Tab-separated table of C-alpha atoms in Angstrom:
chain	number	residue	atom	x	y	z
V	1	MET	CA	165.239	124.097	-65.399
V	2	THR	CA	164.217	126.758	-68.021
V	3	ILE	CA	161.305	129.665	-66.073
V	4	THR	CA	157.757	129.800	-67.860
V	5	GLN	CA	155.990	133.457	-69.220
V	6	GLU	CA	153.440	132.601	-66.764
V	7	GLN	CA	156.596	132.591	-64.051
V	8	ALA	CA	158.788	134.627	-64.935
V	9	THR	CA	154.852	136.886	-64.689
V	10	TRP	CA	155.591	135.708	-61.642
V	11	PHE	CA	158.350	137.315	-60.785
V	12	ALA	CA	157.757	140.124	-61.773
V	13	GLN	CA	154.995	140.899	-60.370
V	14	THR	CA	156.906	139.784	-57.286
V	15	PHE	CA	159.685	141.850	-57.246
V	16	GLY	CA	157.875	145.226	-58.391
V	17	GLN	CA	155.631	144.608	-54.930
V	18	ILE	CA	159.409	144.606	-52.293
V	19	ALA	CA	160.031	146.732	-54.515
V	20	ASP	CA	157.484	149.049	-54.023
V	21	ASN	CA	157.689	147.971	-50.055
V	22	VAL	CA	161.089	149.243	-49.997
V	23	GLU	CA	160.325	152.593	-51.445
V	24	ARG	CA	157.729	153.221	-49.415
V	25	ALA	CA	161.161	153.940	-46.403
V	26	VAL	CA	164.229	155.126	-48.563
V	27	LEU	CA	161.585	157.932	-51.481
V	28	GLY	CA	162.668	158.165	-55.401
V	29	LYS	CA	166.264	155.941	-55.181
V	30	ARG	CA	163.858	152.975	-57.072
V	31	HIS	CA	166.518	152.804	-59.190
V	32	VAL	CA	169.093	151.335	-56.722
V	33	VAL	CA	166.595	149.481	-54.776
V	34	ASP	CA	165.848	147.858	-58.914
V	35	LEU	CA	169.986	147.078	-57.741
V	36	VAL	CA	170.018	145.891	-54.293
V	37	LEU	CA	166.717	143.594	-55.093
V	38	THR	CA	168.753	141.911	-58.163
V	39	ALA	CA	171.540	141.196	-56.653
V	40	MET	CA	169.633	139.376	-53.797
V	41	LEU	CA	168.177	137.512	-56.508
V	42	SER	CA	171.030	136.526	-57.756
V	43	ASP	CA	173.139	135.137	-54.604
V	44	GLY	CA	175.560	138.680	-55.023
V	45	HIS	CA	176.195	140.753	-52.050
V	46	VAL	CA	175.867	145.165	-52.178
V	47	LEU	CA	177.997	148.252	-51.768
V	48	LEU	CA	176.614	151.150	-50.749
V	49	GLU	CA	179.814	153.342	-50.971
V	50	ASP	CA	177.867	156.827	-50.495
V	51	VAL	CA	178.571	160.310	-48.407
V	52	PRO	CA	176.848	160.111	-44.619
V	53	GLY	CA	172.591	160.735	-44.212
V	54	THR	CA	171.259	159.732	-47.574
V	55	GLY	CA	169.539	156.574	-46.793
V	56	LYS	CA	172.204	153.332	-46.815
V	57	THR	CA	171.274	152.301	-43.790
V	58	SER	CA	167.550	153.092	-44.100
V	59	LEU	CA	167.760	151.272	-47.316
V	60	ALA	CA	168.870	147.807	-45.607
V	61	ARG	CA	166.699	147.656	-42.979
V	62	ALA	CA	163.498	148.220	-44.998
V	63	LEU	CA	164.330	144.979	-47.098
V	64	GLY	CA	165.087	143.252	-44.596
V	65	GLN	CA	161.549	143.536	-43.057
V	66	SER	CA	160.397	143.382	-46.429
V	67	VAL	CA	161.527	139.804	-46.363
V	68	GLN	CA	160.251	137.665	-43.060
V	69	GLY	CA	163.745	136.392	-42.265
V	70	THR	CA	166.643	137.065	-39.767
V	71	ASN	CA	168.536	140.254	-41.035
V	72	THR	CA	171.273	141.119	-37.737
V	73	ARG	CA	173.459	144.948	-38.628
V	74	ILE	CA	177.352	144.582	-37.415
V	75	GLN	CA	179.104	148.873	-36.965
V	76	PHE	CA	182.313	147.866	-37.843
V	77	THR	CA	185.463	149.573	-35.498
V	78	PRO	CA	189.229	149.620	-35.910
V	79	ASP	CA	188.562	147.012	-31.859
V	80	LEU	CA	185.866	144.916	-34.205
V	81	LEU	CA	187.468	141.069	-34.158
V	82	PRO	CA	186.953	138.198	-36.619
V	83	GLY	CA	185.189	136.149	-33.799
V	84	ASP	CA	182.472	139.269	-33.337
V	85	ILE	CA	181.432	138.203	-36.590
V	86	THR	CA	181.907	135.462	-37.415
V	87	GLY	CA	181.057	133.441	-33.661
V	88	ILE	CA	183.580	131.919	-30.653
V	89	THR	CA	183.602	128.591	-29.516
V	90	VAL	CA	182.877	128.770	-25.283
V	91	TYR	CA	183.895	125.737	-22.921
V	92	ASP	CA	181.259	126.069	-20.736
V	93	GLN	CA	182.151	123.927	-17.888
V	94	LYS	CA	179.315	122.346	-16.177
V	95	THR	CA	178.858	120.569	-19.306
V	96	GLY	CA	182.755	119.003	-19.981
V	97	THR	CA	181.893	120.934	-23.460
V	98	PHE	CA	182.948	123.715	-26.194
V	99	GLU	CA	179.760	125.564	-27.488
V	100	PHE	CA	179.762	127.291	-30.615
V	101	HIS	CA	177.782	130.325	-29.914
V	102	ALA	CA	177.025	132.090	-33.801
V	103	GLY	CA	178.077	135.462	-34.562
V	104	PRO	CA	175.844	138.175	-36.338
V	105	ILE	CA	177.086	137.026	-39.913
V	106	PHE	CA	174.192	134.021	-39.337
V	107	ALA	CA	170.855	136.178	-41.190
V	108	ASN	CA	169.705	136.076	-44.298
V	109	ILE	CA	170.048	139.875	-44.281
V	110	VAL	CA	173.323	141.574	-42.806
V	111	LEU	CA	174.530	144.799	-42.669
V	112	ALA	CA	178.097	145.338	-42.414
V	113	ASP	CA	177.660	149.324	-41.834
V	114	GLU	CA	181.029	151.603	-42.189
V	115	ILE	CA	183.234	148.746	-43.453
V	116	ASN	CA	186.177	149.888	-44.295
V	117	ARG	CA	186.439	151.096	-40.939
V	118	ALA	CA	187.932	147.347	-39.108
V	119	SER	CA	191.250	145.841	-39.721
V	120	PRO	CA	192.720	144.281	-42.513
V	121	LYS	CA	192.142	140.864	-40.478
V	122	THR	CA	188.757	141.135	-39.013
V	123	GLN	CA	187.745	142.180	-42.765
V	124	SER	CA	189.055	138.471	-44.522
V	125	ALA	CA	186.300	137.092	-41.053
V	126	LEU	CA	184.056	137.577	-44.723
V	127	LEU	CA	185.936	136.406	-47.522
V	128	GLU	CA	184.707	132.777	-46.432
V	129	VAL	CA	181.142	133.731	-45.927
V	130	MET	CA	180.452	135.650	-49.078
V	131	GLU	CA	181.960	133.147	-52.135
V	132	GLU	CA	180.314	130.471	-49.962
V	133	GLY	CA	177.380	131.338	-47.781
V	134	ARG	CA	179.469	129.555	-45.118
V	135	VAL	CA	181.392	129.692	-41.867
V	136	THR	CA	184.547	127.371	-41.056
V	137	ILE	CA	184.815	127.587	-37.259
V	138	ASP	CA	186.885	125.579	-34.830
V	139	GLY	CA	187.172	122.968	-38.291
V	140	VAL	CA	182.944	122.901	-38.410
V	141	THR	CA	181.677	124.472	-41.479
V	142	ARG	CA	178.083	125.935	-40.300
V	143	PRO	CA	175.575	127.535	-43.150
V	144	ALA	CA	175.194	131.537	-42.524
V	145	GLY	CA	171.428	131.225	-44.366
V	146	ASP	CA	169.642	131.088	-46.763
V	147	PRO	CA	168.690	132.960	-49.041
V	148	PHE	CA	171.175	135.608	-47.967
V	149	LEU	CA	172.172	138.461	-48.075
V	150	VAL	CA	175.938	141.041	-46.894
V	151	LEU	CA	175.001	144.974	-47.368
V	152	ALA	CA	177.890	146.836	-46.746
V	153	THR	CA	178.247	150.503	-46.655
V	154	GLN	CA	181.425	152.684	-46.764
V	155	ASN	CA	182.049	156.303	-46.395
V	156	PRO	CA	183.953	157.446	-49.832
V	157	VAL	CA	184.494	161.013	-48.261
V	158	GLU	CA	186.519	160.664	-44.420
V	159	GLN	CA	188.455	158.528	-44.807
V	160	ALA	CA	190.268	159.612	-41.165
V	161	GLY	CA	190.615	155.800	-39.241
V	162	THR	CA	189.263	153.574	-42.329
V	163	TYR	CA	191.470	150.382	-44.171
V	164	ARG	CA	190.671	150.064	-48.379
V	165	LEU	CA	188.693	146.954	-48.700
V	166	PRO	CA	191.191	144.749	-50.870
V	167	GLU	CA	190.268	143.463	-54.883
V	168	ALA	CA	189.743	140.362	-53.203
V	169	GLN	CA	187.346	141.611	-51.069
V	170	LEU	CA	185.913	144.045	-53.556
V	171	ASP	CA	185.582	141.351	-55.759
V	172	ARG	CA	183.628	139.711	-53.818
V	173	PHE	CA	180.294	141.738	-54.363
V	174	MET	CA	178.080	141.545	-57.549
V	175	LEU	CA	177.419	145.801	-57.628
V	176	ARG	CA	178.689	148.051	-56.111
V	177	THR	CA	176.365	151.415	-56.325
V	178	SER	CA	175.518	155.187	-54.070
V	179	ILE	CA	171.736	155.872	-52.814
V	180	GLY	CA	172.742	159.565	-53.849
V	181	TYR	CA	170.634	162.907	-52.790
V	182	PRO	CA	166.911	162.769	-53.480
V	183	ASP	CA	165.245	165.016	-56.090
V	184	HIS	CA	164.437	167.946	-55.365
V	185	ALA	CA	159.855	166.450	-54.452
V	186	ALA	CA	161.441	163.740	-52.703
V	187	THR	CA	162.870	165.716	-50.430
V	188	VAL	CA	159.704	167.790	-50.623
V	189	ARG	CA	157.996	164.363	-49.315
V	190	ILE	CA	160.713	163.182	-46.812
V	191	LEU	CA	160.110	166.562	-44.631
V	192	ASP	CA	156.748	166.074	-44.795
V	193	GLY	CA	156.769	162.932	-42.910
V	194	ALA	CA	155.586	160.942	-46.153
V	195	ALA	CA	158.989	158.577	-45.780
V	196	VAL	CA	157.177	156.014	-43.967
V	197	ALA	CA	159.133	154.072	-40.850
V	198	THR	CA	161.231	151.035	-41.652
V	199	ALA	CA	159.408	149.426	-38.474
V	200	ASP	CA	156.748	149.987	-39.626
V	201	LEU	CA	156.875	147.726	-42.461
V	202	VAL	CA	155.242	145.022	-43.093
V	203	PRO	CA	156.911	141.453	-44.392
V	204	ILE	CA	156.108	140.766	-48.537
V	205	ILE	CA	157.888	137.613	-48.738
V	206	THR	CA	159.587	134.610	-47.398
V	207	PRO	CA	163.472	133.366	-47.681
V	208	GLN	CA	161.896	130.115	-48.803
V	209	ALA	CA	159.645	132.477	-51.659
V	210	LEU	CA	162.081	134.563	-52.289
V	211	ALA	CA	164.604	131.327	-52.599
V	212	GLY	CA	162.605	129.787	-54.561
V	213	MET	CA	162.945	133.691	-56.627
V	214	ALA	CA	166.164	132.866	-57.210
V	215	ASP	CA	165.866	129.096	-58.656
V	216	LEU	CA	163.042	130.518	-60.801
V	217	ALA	CA	166.138	133.174	-62.103
V	218	ALA	CA	168.570	131.327	-63.839
V	219	GLY	CA	166.317	129.477	-65.509
V	220	VAL	CA	166.690	132.229	-67.446
V	221	TYR	CA	167.661	131.503	-71.424
V	222	VAL	CA	171.194	133.763	-72.298
V	223	ASP	CA	171.350	132.982	-75.907
V	224	ALA	CA	175.876	132.102	-77.521
V	225	LEU	CA	175.562	135.796	-78.377
V	226	VAL	CA	174.301	137.788	-75.211
V	227	LEU	CA	177.062	135.609	-73.677
V	228	ASP	CA	179.541	135.882	-76.333
V	229	TYR	CA	178.857	140.157	-75.602
V	230	ILE	CA	179.765	139.291	-71.844
V	231	ALA	CA	183.094	138.397	-72.572
V	232	ARG	CA	183.527	141.189	-75.776
V	233	LEU	CA	183.133	143.591	-73.026
V	234	VAL	CA	184.870	141.850	-70.313
V	235	ASP	CA	188.456	141.137	-71.915
V	236	ALA	CA	187.277	145.448	-72.857
V	237	THR	CA	188.522	145.909	-69.097
V	238	ARG	CA	190.931	143.734	-69.101
V	239	SER	CA	193.250	146.252	-72.370
V	240	ALA	CA	191.394	149.078	-72.268
V	241	ASP	CA	195.191	152.000	-71.484
V	242	GLU	CA	194.075	152.980	-68.881
V	243	VAL	CA	193.545	149.641	-66.858
V	244	ARG	CA	195.895	148.068	-64.514
V	245	LEU	CA	194.141	145.125	-63.726
V	246	GLY	CA	190.618	143.905	-66.002
V	247	VAL	CA	187.103	142.177	-64.778
V	248	SER	CA	188.501	139.073	-62.306
V	249	ILE	CA	185.928	135.692	-64.302
V	250	ARG	CA	183.666	136.130	-61.192
V	251	GLY	CA	182.751	139.834	-62.046
V	252	ALA	CA	181.821	138.065	-65.595
V	253	LEU	CA	179.777	135.560	-63.680
V	254	ALA	CA	178.164	138.267	-61.337
V	255	LEU	CA	177.109	140.198	-64.744
V	256	THR	CA	176.086	136.248	-66.014
V	257	ARG	CA	173.704	136.216	-63.230
V	258	ALA	CA	172.807	139.606	-62.956
V	259	THR	CA	171.365	139.967	-66.492
V	260	ARG	CA	169.501	136.681	-66.007
V	261	THR	CA	167.481	137.861	-62.959
V	262	ARG	CA	167.460	141.614	-64.482
V	263	ALA	CA	165.557	139.764	-67.781
V	264	ALA	CA	162.774	138.004	-64.942
V	265	SER	CA	162.008	140.939	-63.122
V	266	GLN	CA	161.039	142.100	-66.239
V	267	GLY	CA	158.895	139.918	-67.148
V	268	ARG	CA	160.859	137.994	-69.649
V	269	THR	CA	161.841	133.941	-70.433
V	270	TYR	CA	164.998	135.050	-71.880
V	271	ALA	CA	168.453	138.053	-71.154
V	272	THR	CA	168.961	140.721	-74.457
V	273	PRO	CA	172.101	142.643	-74.755
V	274	ASP	CA	169.835	145.788	-73.283
V	275	ASP	CA	170.281	143.728	-69.929
V	276	VAL	CA	173.618	143.721	-69.710
V	277	LYS	CA	174.319	147.679	-70.270
V	278	THR	CA	172.262	148.059	-67.305
V	279	LEU	CA	174.238	146.033	-64.601
V	280	ALA	CA	177.419	147.247	-66.803
V	281	VAL	CA	178.290	149.938	-64.748
V	282	PRO	CA	177.419	148.967	-60.878
V	283	VAL	CA	178.873	145.803	-62.266
V	284	LEU	CA	181.874	145.500	-63.108
V	285	SER	CA	183.162	149.157	-62.105
V	286	HIS	CA	184.507	148.145	-59.154
V	287	ARG	CA	186.391	145.846	-59.956
V	288	LEU	CA	189.175	147.707	-61.869
V	289	ILE	CA	192.422	148.089	-60.498
V	290	LEU	CA	193.925	151.464	-62.322
V	291	HIS	CA	197.219	153.096	-63.784
V	292	PRO	CA	197.893	156.113	-61.695
V	293	GLU	CA	198.888	158.239	-64.027
V	294	ALA	CA	195.122	157.875	-65.235
V	295	GLU	CA	194.309	158.426	-61.467
V	296	PHE	CA	195.837	161.456	-61.676
V	297	ASP	CA	194.121	162.360	-64.849
V	298	GLY	CA	191.357	162.078	-62.466
V	299	VAL	CA	190.001	158.819	-64.376
V	300	THR	CA	187.147	156.985	-62.809
V	301	PRO	CA	186.512	153.418	-63.378
V	302	GLU	CA	182.528	153.671	-63.999
V	303	ALA	CA	184.141	156.417	-67.302
V	304	VAL	CA	185.726	153.182	-68.314
V	305	VAL	CA	182.869	151.055	-68.486
V	306	GLY	CA	181.161	153.264	-70.128
V	307	GLN	CA	184.122	153.541	-72.908
V	308	VAL	CA	184.148	149.843	-73.518
V	309	LEU	CA	179.884	149.676	-73.634
V	310	LEU	CA	180.278	152.482	-76.512
V	311	ASP	CA	183.569	150.127	-77.849
V	312	VAL	CA	181.867	147.256	-77.631
V	313	ALA	CA	179.578	146.488	-80.677
V	314	PRO	CA	176.495	144.479	-78.533
V	315	PRO	CA	175.072	140.883	-80.522
V	316	SER	CA	173.056	142.344	-83.983
V	317	ARG	CA	172.682	139.894	-86.277
V	318	ARG	CA	169.500	138.174	-85.125
V	319	GLU	CA	167.187	138.262	-81.405
V	320	ALA	CA	168.145	136.509	-78.741
V	321	GLU	CA	165.588	135.210	-77.932
């Protein structure tokens, strides 16, 4: 179903209202809020990688409060088991039957705090649910939630007692971003008590309406030239000298979905190359694996994607409408 201009205008207004509400708790970080909302409305997940105390948990809670659904928080620790996330089946002696006790993964918004502190076995419990939005336990498949967003955090500085996220799991995050420290003006406002407590935020939208927004975003028109531009960007990451493993087809699909949502959030019924450029670094960079020599020389995945954006020319023959 193709989105109409009237629907695109409503989408942009609602998107702005949700972002404004979240930004009341996370001051001065509108760009990050927009990225997280874009991922949520694109059926994607977000990895927030930043030092402690920058508001990662506050952002997740504010988003959960803005959506009138269920939200849970999982504190990842080395002794966390897969059943602690997905839930377990318990035998009831009174009835003589097995009863399923759902884990915290069954929610609309799941905050996976310090995800890299859990063992690889526990992290693997997220692979199916992040890809398919459902969990299979004892042969029974159960839907996690609709909409469903995993908002994971990790500290890139402190690596003691952590496990590196495997490439298969990183690839399931639609985008990776960092909040960073607020600017001077926002810092003064925070110190003055201007930030609203997340518990005081008023819900803006229901999960059903949010799912409807995601359906509208999927109807944004993407011209064949824009799709060709995305494919050329992805190909360029695979052939870059510094890269050992480039962007997967899952990454290309994620960039396309996010591009559609970005266009709708701007009130447009069609995507443009600028939408792709805006999202390329947060969507593609964490999927790259660099050669050790390049890492030793200080090359970063973000720099590689930035260079690819400079080298690959966007469509210029006609405007994608």
